[in-house]
Amino acid sequence: METAITKEDIARFEELFDADRANQVAMCAVTANGVHAAAKNYQAARSVTHDFSVSLEHGKITNQKKSGRCWMFAALNVFRAQVMKKTGMETFELSQNYTLFYDKLEKANYFLESILSTLEEPTDGRLIAHLLSAPVNDGGQWDMLCAVIDKYGLVPKSAMEESEVSSNTHEIGIYLTEKLREFACILRKDYARGVSMEELRKKKLSMMKTIYNMLCIGLGKPPKTFDFEYRDKDKNFHRETSLTPKTFYEKYIGLNLGDYISLINAPTADKPYYRSYSVEYLGNVLEGRAVRYVNLPIGELKKAAIAQLKDGEPVWFGCDVGQRMDRKAGILDLDTYALEQLFDTTFAMTKAERLDYGQSLMTHAMVFQGVNLDEKGNPDRWQVENSRGEESGREGYMVMSDRWFDEYMYQVVVNKKYLSKEILDAYDSDPILLKPWDPMGSLAK
């Protein structure tokens, strides 16, 4: 049998294509308008409306602009709800630039320490290639932000506003990455010629000074103390002076971050449910909170998220946002586009297969601000707060069908009080370490 495709094969394909009238219509529509415009299912908007039986009060929509900080924005949007409750403000923002500064500083240190712990690994091996691929990118996960907050606290946006660089991180990311790869090269070459670990760590400290300088130049210097001034809903003015980032967090947010844990749904054969997992070489604050999840059936994620929403608290989550998304209408639904009819084929991979074969993983973090429950108390759609400004979706908000949740939701973060003893015991057990390139180690951007 021939292994190469032949001209005869192509001629037969063309004959069959031309024989089907639907192919001619589809070709004209797609070449002129694009796949999504041609395949848009007008009925999808009717079945996933922007109305919810449980909907929380929330502030003005935020905008991460040209940066990969969705995981920060989503988490800070969860935390700002506490500030708004305690101060009576109608809207409020925490400084995303502040957390960006310390995340990148800590990621740089984490990367260099990872290089120092892998000096015996071959430069062309998979592990070193993975570490060098993105030493200090914007993406992250919930536990990584908790590690930054535990160490550095938080500040209002007014205490450290956005800079041009924080809103458009591409340029600074290029040069931070170049320096860190250069530093990795230096450390590995010095080790090969017999330089001691003590001397290597002295060099690393000097390298970190360079990274600190670059971050200050690009993002500005983080405040050590600041004044917090605001007006509440009744227009009363308030001022508190000389707050530190830690005291601000304790007074105006006050959540015990240790009470919040990550639940994932990864239905692959290598990850049994009701087990704890972590990922090798994934983190930022070296001495801080490690990334950890408990893998559960998808129904457990829904149950916990609904319980927290009913209690009046938003829910951070991570998903594969680009799948079957209508960005303009703000719809995440399996039937957003009639792709199977358009292409006359099926897209039949299961969630597990998509994970195993690189077709899907967590790409973006957002916040649940509501859910619609039917007469039996079951969810059929979810209210999603994004961080892409008011132009995306309906004034910045999206609606997610429950069927989409099943297929493309990977992580939710909830308070432990909404979870059973069985789940908590599983989370607290010794975690199974996943490889650094496991899809569960992907970073939301």
Short mmCIF file of C-alpha atoms in Angstrom, two decimals:
data_model
loop_
_atom_site.label_atom_id
_atom_site.label_comp_id
_atom_site.label_asym_id
_atom_site.label_seq_id
_atom_site.Cartn_x
_atom_site.Cartn_y
_atom_site.Cartn_z
CA MET A 1 0.00 0.00 0.00
CA GLU A 2 1.21 3.51 -0.84
CA THR A 3 2.45 5.52 2.15
CA ALA A 4 2.56 8.86 0.37
CA ILE A 5 -0.50 10.78 -0.70
CA THR A 6 -0.80 10.61 -4.49
CA LYS A 7 -2.21 12.92 -7.15
CA GLU A 8 -4.89 10.30 -7.71
CA ASP A 9 -5.87 10.52 -4.03
CA ILE A 10 -6.18 14.29 -4.25
CA ALA A 11 -8.24 14.04 -7.44
CA ARG A 12 -10.63 11.64 -5.71
CA PHE A 13 -10.90 13.91 -2.66
CA GLU A 14 -11.72 16.84 -4.95
CA GLU A 15 -14.35 14.85 -6.83
CA LEU A 16 -16.09 13.86 -3.61
CA PHE A 17 -15.85 17.40 -2.23
CA ASP A 18 -17.37 18.94 -5.35
CA ALA A 19 -20.19 16.40 -5.40
CA ASP A 20 -21.61 17.70 -2.12
CA ARG A 21 -23.49 21.00 -2.45
CA ALA A 22 -23.04 21.74 1.28
CA ASN A 23 -19.28 21.85 0.81
CA GLN A 24 -19.61 24.57 -1.83
CA VAL A 25 -21.83 26.66 0.46
CA ALA A 26 -19.50 26.16 3.44
CA MET A 27 -16.42 27.03 1.40
CA CYS A 28 -17.95 30.29 0.21
CA ALA A 29 -19.13 31.23 3.69
CA VAL A 30 -15.89 30.42 5.52
CA THR A 31 -13.45 31.88 3.01
CA ALA A 32 -15.37 35.14 3.05
CA ASN A 33 -16.20 35.38 6.77
CA GLY A 34 -14.05 32.96 8.78
CA VAL A 35 -14.90 29.74 10.58
CA HIS A 36 -16.64 31.13 13.67
CA ALA A 37 -18.72 33.71 11.83
CA ALA A 38 -19.89 31.11 9.34
CA ALA A 39 -20.62 28.48 11.97
CA LYS A 40 -22.18 30.68 14.66
CA ASN A 41 -25.27 29.06 16.14
CA TYR A 42 -27.83 31.81 16.69
CA GLN A 43 -29.84 29.56 19.05
CA ALA A 44 -26.98 29.32 21.59
CA ALA A 45 -27.71 32.78 22.98
CA ARG A 46 -31.30 31.73 23.68
CA SER A 47 -30.33 28.77 25.83
CA VAL A 48 -27.58 30.44 27.89
CA THR A 49 -28.98 33.83 28.84
CA HIS A 50 -27.30 36.32 31.17
CA ASP A 51 -29.81 35.80 34.00
CA PHE A 52 -29.01 33.94 37.23
CA SER A 53 -30.94 32.84 40.29
CA VAL A 54 -27.85 33.40 42.46
CA SER A 55 -25.88 36.57 41.61
CA LEU A 56 -23.47 38.47 43.86
CA GLU A 57 -22.77 42.18 44.03
CA HIS A 58 -19.49 42.98 42.39
CA GLY A 59 -17.36 45.98 41.47
CA LYS A 60 -16.54 47.45 38.08
CA ILE A 61 -14.96 45.11 35.58
CA THR A 62 -11.15 45.03 35.54
CA ASN A 63 -8.79 44.84 32.58
CA GLN A 64 -5.50 42.95 32.46
CA LYS A 65 -4.84 44.51 29.04
CA LYS A 66 -1.84 43.04 27.20
CA SER A 67 -0.57 40.91 30.07
CA GLY A 68 -1.00 37.32 31.17
CA ARG A 69 -2.18 38.14 34.70
CA CYS A 70 -5.69 36.66 34.64
CA TRP A 71 -4.87 34.47 37.65
CA MET A 72 -3.87 37.56 39.64
CA PHE A 73 -6.81 39.65 38.48
CA ALA A 74 -9.25 36.83 39.24
CA ALA A 75 -7.86 36.27 42.73
CA LEU A 76 -7.72 39.99 43.52
CA ASN A 77 -11.30 40.33 42.30
CA VAL A 78 -12.24 37.67 44.87
CA PHE A 79 -10.34 39.49 47.62
CA ARG A 80 -11.65 42.95 46.76
CA ALA A 81 -15.16 41.74 47.64
CA GLN A 82 -14.01 41.62 51.26
CA VAL A 83 -12.64 45.18 51.10
CA MET A 84 -15.90 46.45 49.60
CA LYS A 85 -17.93 44.75 52.35
CA LYS A 86 -15.77 46.18 55.12
CA THR A 87 -15.54 49.72 53.76
CA GLY A 88 -18.93 50.10 52.10
CA MET A 89 -17.38 51.08 48.77
CA GLU A 90 -19.34 50.47 45.57
CA THR A 91 -16.22 49.37 43.69
CA PHE A 92 -12.53 48.96 44.41
CA GLU A 93 -9.36 47.49 42.93
CA LEU A 94 -6.27 46.00 44.50
CA SER A 95 -2.89 46.66 42.87
CA GLN A 96 -2.15 44.03 40.23
CA ASN A 97 1.18 45.75 39.53
CA TYR A 98 2.28 45.14 43.12
CA THR A 99 1.67 41.40 42.94
CA LEU A 100 3.23 41.27 39.46
CA PHE A 101 6.46 42.80 40.78
CA TYR A 102 6.91 40.26 43.55
CA ASP A 103 5.72 37.33 41.49
CA LYS A 104 8.36 37.99 38.85
CA LEU A 105 11.05 38.61 41.47
CA GLU A 106 10.23 35.35 43.22
CA LYS A 107 9.90 33.42 39.95
CA ALA A 108 13.39 34.55 38.97
CA ASN A 109 14.80 33.25 42.26
CA TYR A 110 12.79 30.02 41.93
CA PHE A 111 14.17 29.52 38.42
CA LEU A 112 17.80 30.10 39.42
CA GLU A 113 17.44 27.75 42.39
CA SER A 114 15.92 25.15 40.05
CA ILE A 115 18.97 25.53 37.81
CA LEU A 116 21.26 25.07 40.81
CA SER A 117 19.38 21.91 41.83
CA THR A 118 19.66 20.38 38.34
CA LEU A 119 23.33 21.05 37.51
CA GLU A 120 23.93 17.37 36.78
CA GLU A 121 21.13 17.26 34.20
CA PRO A 122 22.14 17.40 30.51
CA THR A 123 21.57 20.78 28.88
CA ASP A 124 19.70 19.15 26.00
CA GLY A 125 17.54 16.99 28.30
CA ARG A 126 13.80 17.46 28.67
CA LEU A 127 13.94 18.89 32.20
CA ILE A 128 16.43 21.68 31.44
CA ALA A 129 14.60 22.45 28.20
CA HIS A 130 11.39 22.78 30.21
CA LEU A 131 12.97 25.07 32.81
CA LEU A 132 14.49 27.28 30.12
CA SER A 133 11.30 27.47 28.07
CA ALA A 134 9.63 30.18 30.19
CA PRO A 135 11.63 31.14 33.30
CA VAL A 136 9.51 34.11 34.35
CA ASN A 137 6.33 34.32 32.28
CA ASP A 138 3.17 36.08 33.42
CA GLY A 139 1.02 33.00 34.06
CA GLY A 140 0.32 31.39 37.39
CA GLN A 141 -1.95 29.43 39.67
CA TRP A 142 -3.92 30.17 42.83
CA ASP A 143 -1.36 28.80 45.30
CA MET A 144 1.36 30.91 43.72
CA LEU A 145 -0.54 34.12 44.40
CA CYS A 146 -1.26 32.97 47.95
CA ALA A 147 2.49 32.51 48.43
CA VAL A 148 3.12 36.10 47.30
CA ILE A 149 0.38 37.48 49.57
CA ASP A 150 1.60 35.49 52.58
CA LYS A 151 5.05 37.03 52.17
CA TYR A 152 4.31 40.54 50.87
CA GLY A 153 0.67 41.36 51.61
CA LEU A 154 -1.48 43.47 49.26
CA VAL A 155 -2.01 47.15 48.55
CA PRO A 156 -4.80 49.20 46.94
CA LYS A 157 -4.33 50.07 43.29
CA SER A 158 -3.92 53.71 44.34
CA ALA A 159 -0.74 52.74 46.23
CA MET A 160 0.91 51.18 43.15
CA GLU A 161 -0.86 52.04 39.91
CA GLU A 162 -0.39 50.25 36.63
CA SER A 163 2.63 51.15 34.53
CA GLU A 164 2.94 50.92 30.77
CA VAL A 165 5.01 47.80 31.31
CA SER A 166 2.62 46.07 33.72
CA SER A 167 -0.22 46.53 31.23
CA ASN A 168 1.90 45.32 28.32
CA THR A 169 4.43 42.84 29.70
CA HIS A 170 5.81 41.46 26.43
CA GLU A 171 8.89 43.70 26.21
CA ILE A 172 10.09 43.34 29.79
CA GLY A 173 9.38 39.63 29.61
CA ILE A 174 11.73 39.26 26.66
CA TYR A 175 14.67 40.86 28.48
CA LEU A 176 14.04 39.20 31.84
CA THR A 177 13.97 35.85 30.05
CA GLU A 178 17.17 36.64 28.15
CA LYS A 179 18.99 37.56 31.37
CA LEU A 180 17.77 34.50 33.23
CA ARG A 181 18.85 32.16 30.43
CA GLU A 182 22.22 33.92 30.41
CA PHE A 183 22.48 33.47 34.17
CA ALA A 184 21.58 29.77 33.85
CA CYS A 185 24.34 29.38 31.27
CA ILE A 186 26.86 31.06 33.58
CA LEU A 187 25.92 28.94 36.60
CA ARG A 188 26.05 25.67 34.68
CA LYS A 189 29.38 26.51 33.02
CA ASP A 190 30.91 27.60 36.33
CA TYR A 191 29.75 24.38 37.96
CA ALA A 192 31.29 22.34 35.13
CA ARG A 193 34.68 23.95 35.76
CA GLY A 194 34.53 23.24 39.49
CA VAL A 195 33.13 26.40 41.12
CA SER A 196 31.70 25.60 44.58
CA MET A 197 28.00 25.81 45.41
CA GLU A 198 28.78 28.55 47.93
CA GLU A 199 30.34 30.68 45.19
CA LEU A 200 27.51 29.90 42.80
CA ARG A 201 24.97 31.15 45.32
CA LYS A 202 26.95 34.37 45.81
CA LYS A 203 26.76 34.86 42.06
CA LYS A 204 23.05 34.10 42.16
CA LEU A 205 22.48 36.89 44.69
CA SER A 206 24.22 39.34 42.37
CA MET A 207 22.06 38.08 39.53
CA MET A 208 18.94 38.68 41.58
CA LYS A 209 20.04 42.29 42.15
CA THR A 210 20.03 42.75 38.37
CA ILE A 211 16.51 41.29 38.11
CA TYR A 212 15.32 43.55 40.95
CA ASN A 213 16.73 46.61 39.17
CA MET A 214 15.02 45.66 35.91
CA LEU A 215 11.68 45.19 37.66
CA CYS A 216 11.94 48.55 39.45
CA ILE A 217 12.73 50.28 36.17
CA GLY A 218 9.80 48.61 34.41
CA LEU A 219 7.14 48.46 37.12
CA GLY A 220 8.20 51.02 39.70
CA LYS A 221 9.21 50.38 43.31
CA PRO A 222 6.60 48.70 45.54
CA PRO A 223 5.49 50.79 48.53
CA LYS A 224 6.54 49.84 52.05
CA THR A 225 3.83 52.02 53.66
CA PHE A 226 0.93 53.99 52.23
CA ASP A 227 -2.20 55.93 53.15
CA PHE A 228 -5.60 54.44 52.35
CA GLU A 229 -8.20 57.04 51.42
CA TYR A 230 -11.69 56.32 50.08
CA ARG A 231 -15.36 57.30 50.06
CA ASP A 232 -18.08 54.82 50.98
CA LYS A 233 -21.48 54.44 49.27
CA ASP A 234 -22.83 57.33 51.35
CA LYS A 235 -19.99 59.60 50.16
CA ASN A 236 -18.36 59.69 53.57
CA PHE A 237 -14.59 60.20 53.39
CA HIS A 238 -12.19 57.87 55.25
CA ARG A 239 -8.43 57.94 55.69
CA GLU A 240 -5.98 55.59 57.36
CA THR A 241 -2.31 56.47 57.33
CA SER A 242 0.97 54.55 57.38
CA LEU A 243 -0.44 51.14 56.56
CA THR A 244 1.90 48.35 55.49
CA PRO A 245 0.89 45.83 52.83
CA LYS A 246 0.58 43.15 55.51
CA THR A 247 -1.51 45.23 57.91
CA PHE A 248 -3.76 46.34 55.05
CA TYR A 249 -4.44 42.72 54.13
CA GLU A 250 -5.11 41.73 57.74
CA LYS A 251 -7.52 44.62 58.39
CA TYR A 252 -9.39 44.98 55.11
CA ILE A 253 -9.37 41.46 53.70
CA GLY A 254 -8.54 39.15 56.56
CA LEU A 255 -9.20 35.83 54.83
CA ASN A 256 -7.15 32.91 56.08
CA LEU A 257 -5.60 31.73 52.82
CA GLY A 258 -4.93 28.34 54.36
CA ASP A 259 -8.70 27.77 54.40
CA TYR A 260 -8.89 27.88 50.60
CA ILE A 261 -7.83 24.89 48.52
CA SER A 262 -7.78 23.90 44.86
CA LEU A 263 -10.07 21.23 43.50
CA ILE A 264 -9.26 19.88 40.05
CA ASN A 265 -11.05 17.64 37.59
CA ALA A 266 -8.58 15.58 35.58
CA PRO A 267 -10.35 12.35 34.52
CA THR A 268 -7.20 10.71 33.11
CA ALA A 269 -6.10 7.18 33.98
CA ASP A 270 -2.91 8.38 35.69
CA LYS A 271 -4.76 10.56 38.22
CA PRO A 272 -7.19 8.65 40.46
CA TYR A 273 -9.89 10.70 42.12
CA TYR A 274 -9.71 11.58 45.83
CA ARG A 275 -5.94 11.89 45.74
CA SER A 276 -3.67 14.87 46.33
CA TYR A 277 -1.28 16.11 43.61
CA SER A 278 1.54 18.58 43.18
CA VAL A 279 3.82 19.40 40.26
CA GLU A 280 7.61 19.27 40.21
CA TYR A 281 9.42 22.58 39.62
CA LEU A 282 6.19 24.60 39.69
CA GLY A 283 6.07 27.62 41.97
CA ASN A 284 7.37 31.11 42.68
CA VAL A 285 8.11 31.78 46.38
CA LEU A 286 10.70 29.11 47.10
CA GLU A 287 9.96 28.88 50.82
CA GLY A 288 6.26 29.58 50.42
CA ARG A 289 3.07 27.69 49.83
CA ALA A 290 3.45 24.81 47.38
CA VAL A 291 1.02 24.17 44.54
CA ARG A 292 -1.37 21.40 45.59
CA TYR A 293 -4.72 20.05 44.40
CA VAL A 294 -7.17 17.29 45.14
CA ASN A 295 -8.60 15.56 42.05
CA LEU A 296 -12.36 15.04 42.19
CA PRO A 297 -15.32 14.12 39.97
CA ILE A 298 -16.73 17.19 38.22
CA GLY A 299 -19.90 17.13 40.34
CA GLU A 300 -17.87 17.80 43.50
CA LEU A 301 -16.43 20.98 41.95
CA LYS A 302 -19.93 22.21 41.13
CA LYS A 303 -21.31 21.35 44.54
CA ALA A 304 -18.55 23.25 46.36
CA ALA A 305 -18.72 26.28 44.05
CA ILE A 306 -22.48 26.56 44.46
CA ALA A 307 -22.22 26.35 48.25
CA GLN A 308 -19.71 29.20 48.35
CA LEU A 309 -21.73 31.36 45.95
CA LYS A 310 -24.88 30.83 48.03
CA ASP A 311 -22.88 32.05 51.02
CA GLY A 312 -22.19 35.31 49.19
CA GLU A 313 -18.55 34.72 48.23
CA PRO A 314 -17.18 34.63 44.67
CA VAL A 315 -15.21 31.63 43.37
CA TRP A 316 -11.86 31.64 41.54
CA PHE A 317 -11.60 29.05 38.77
CA GLY A 318 -9.35 27.95 35.90
CA CYS A 319 -10.57 26.65 32.53
CA ASP A 320 -9.70 26.30 28.85
CA VAL A 321 -11.40 29.54 27.86
CA GLY A 322 -10.71 29.46 24.13
CA GLN A 323 -12.83 26.38 23.50
CA ARG A 324 -16.19 27.09 21.79
CA MET A 325 -16.16 30.69 23.01
CA ASP A 326 -18.06 33.59 21.47
CA ARG A 327 -15.99 36.47 22.85
CA LYS A 328 -18.26 39.25 21.63
CA ALA A 329 -21.47 37.73 23.00
CA GLY A 330 -19.73 36.44 26.12
CA ILE A 331 -20.86 32.82 25.67
CA LEU A 332 -19.06 29.61 26.61
CA ASP A 333 -21.17 26.74 25.33
CA LEU A 334 -20.64 23.48 23.45
CA ASP A 335 -23.16 24.59 20.82
CA THR A 336 -21.79 28.10 20.27
CA TYR A 337 -20.70 27.06 16.78
CA ALA A 338 -22.23 24.43 14.49
CA LEU A 339 -18.81 23.06 13.63
CA GLU A 340 -19.82 19.47 13.04
CA GLN A 341 -22.42 20.56 10.50
CA LEU A 342 -20.01 23.01 8.88
CA PHE A 343 -17.17 20.52 8.43
CA ASP A 344 -19.33 17.38 8.17
CA THR A 345 -17.33 15.59 10.85
CA THR A 346 -17.42 14.96 14.58
CA PHE A 347 -15.11 16.23 17.30
CA ALA A 348 -15.36 13.23 19.55
CA MET A 349 -12.42 13.28 21.96
CA THR A 350 -13.31 12.87 25.62
CA LYS A 351 -12.06 15.27 28.29
CA ALA A 352 -9.45 12.73 29.36
CA GLU A 353 -8.30 12.22 25.78
CA ARG A 354 -7.99 15.94 25.21
CA LEU A 355 -5.73 16.20 28.25
CA ASP A 356 -3.64 13.18 27.26
CA TYR A 357 -3.16 14.32 23.68
CA GLY A 358 -2.49 18.00 24.24
CA GLN A 359 -5.82 19.28 22.91
CA SER A 360 -6.86 21.02 26.12
CA LEU A 361 -5.57 22.29 29.46
CA MET A 362 -6.16 25.22 31.80
CA THR A 363 -5.39 28.47 29.98
CA HIS A 364 -7.28 31.22 31.81
CA ALA A 365 -8.60 32.08 35.28
CA MET A 366 -11.80 34.00 36.00
CA VAL A 367 -14.37 34.38 38.80
CA PHE A 368 -17.83 32.92 39.30
CA GLN A 369 -20.14 35.67 40.53
CA GLY A 370 -23.35 33.71 40.14
CA VAL A 371 -25.12 30.57 39.00
CA ASN A 372 -28.58 29.73 37.71
CA LEU A 373 -30.24 26.79 39.46
CA ASP A 374 -33.25 25.03 37.97
CA GLU A 375 -36.35 23.99 39.92
CA LYS A 376 -34.48 20.92 41.21
CA GLY A 377 -31.50 22.95 42.40
CA ASN A 378 -29.20 21.84 39.57
CA PRO A 379 -26.99 24.36 37.73
CA ASP A 380 -27.62 25.03 34.06
CA ARG A 381 -25.44 28.14 33.57
CA TRP A 382 -22.81 30.14 35.44
CA GLN A 383 -22.12 33.88 35.69
CA VAL A 384 -18.48 34.63 34.92
CA GLU A 385 -16.52 37.78 35.71
CA ASN A 386 -13.63 38.18 33.28
CA SER A 387 -10.69 40.63 33.42
CA ARG A 388 -10.67 41.80 29.80
CA GLY A 389 -12.52 45.10 30.16
CA GLU A 390 -16.13 45.98 29.41
CA GLU A 391 -15.82 45.44 25.65
CA SER A 392 -15.45 41.68 26.09
CA GLY A 393 -18.70 39.77 26.55
CA ARG A 394 -21.67 41.58 28.07
CA GLU A 395 -20.08 44.56 29.82
CA GLY A 396 -17.16 42.31 30.74
CA TYR A 397 -19.20 39.33 31.93
CA MET A 398 -19.65 35.93 30.33
CA VAL A 399 -22.16 33.13 30.69
CA MET A 400 -20.98 29.51 30.82
CA SER A 401 -23.31 26.61 30.17
CA ASP A 402 -23.16 23.75 32.63
CA ARG A 403 -22.32 21.37 29.78
CA TRP A 404 -19.29 23.51 28.94
CA PHE A 405 -18.31 23.38 32.63
CA ASP A 406 -18.22 19.58 32.39
CA GLU A 407 -15.82 19.54 29.45
CA TYR A 408 -13.45 22.46 29.94
CA MET A 409 -13.42 23.31 33.66
CA TYR A 410 -10.23 22.14 35.38
CA GLN A 411 -9.91 23.93 38.71
CA VAL A 412 -11.99 25.75 41.34
CA VAL A 413 -10.84 27.18 44.65
CA VAL A 414 -13.17 27.04 47.64
CA ASN A 415 -13.14 27.32 51.41
CA LYS A 416 -12.54 24.04 53.20
CA LYS A 417 -15.79 24.42 55.13
CA TYR A 418 -17.78 23.43 52.03
CA LEU A 419 -15.94 20.12 51.64
CA SER A 420 -16.44 16.68 53.15
CA LYS A 421 -13.99 15.02 55.50
CA GLU A 422 -13.17 12.53 52.75
CA ILE A 423 -12.09 15.33 50.42
CA LEU A 424 -10.12 17.16 53.10
CA ASP A 425 -8.32 13.98 54.13
CA ALA A 426 -7.44 13.34 50.48
CA TYR A 427 -6.11 16.89 50.08
CA ASP A 428 -4.00 16.58 53.25
CA SER A 429 -2.45 13.27 52.20
CA ASP A 430 1.07 13.16 50.77
CA PRO A 431 0.74 14.51 47.22
CA ILE A 432 1.62 12.51 44.15
CA LEU A 433 4.27 14.50 42.26
CA LEU A 434 3.42 15.14 38.63
CA LYS A 435 6.04 15.80 35.96
CA PRO A 436 6.79 19.49 35.27
CA TRP A 437 5.14 19.24 31.83
CA ASP A 438 1.95 17.60 33.07
CA PRO A 439 -1.16 19.48 31.80
CA MET A 440 -2.23 20.11 35.39
CA GLY A 441 0.89 22.24 35.75
CA SER A 442 -0.23 24.69 33.07
CA LEU A 443 -0.31 28.37 34.01
CA ALA A 444 -3.39 30.53 33.57
CA LYS A 445 -2.74 33.71 31.58
#
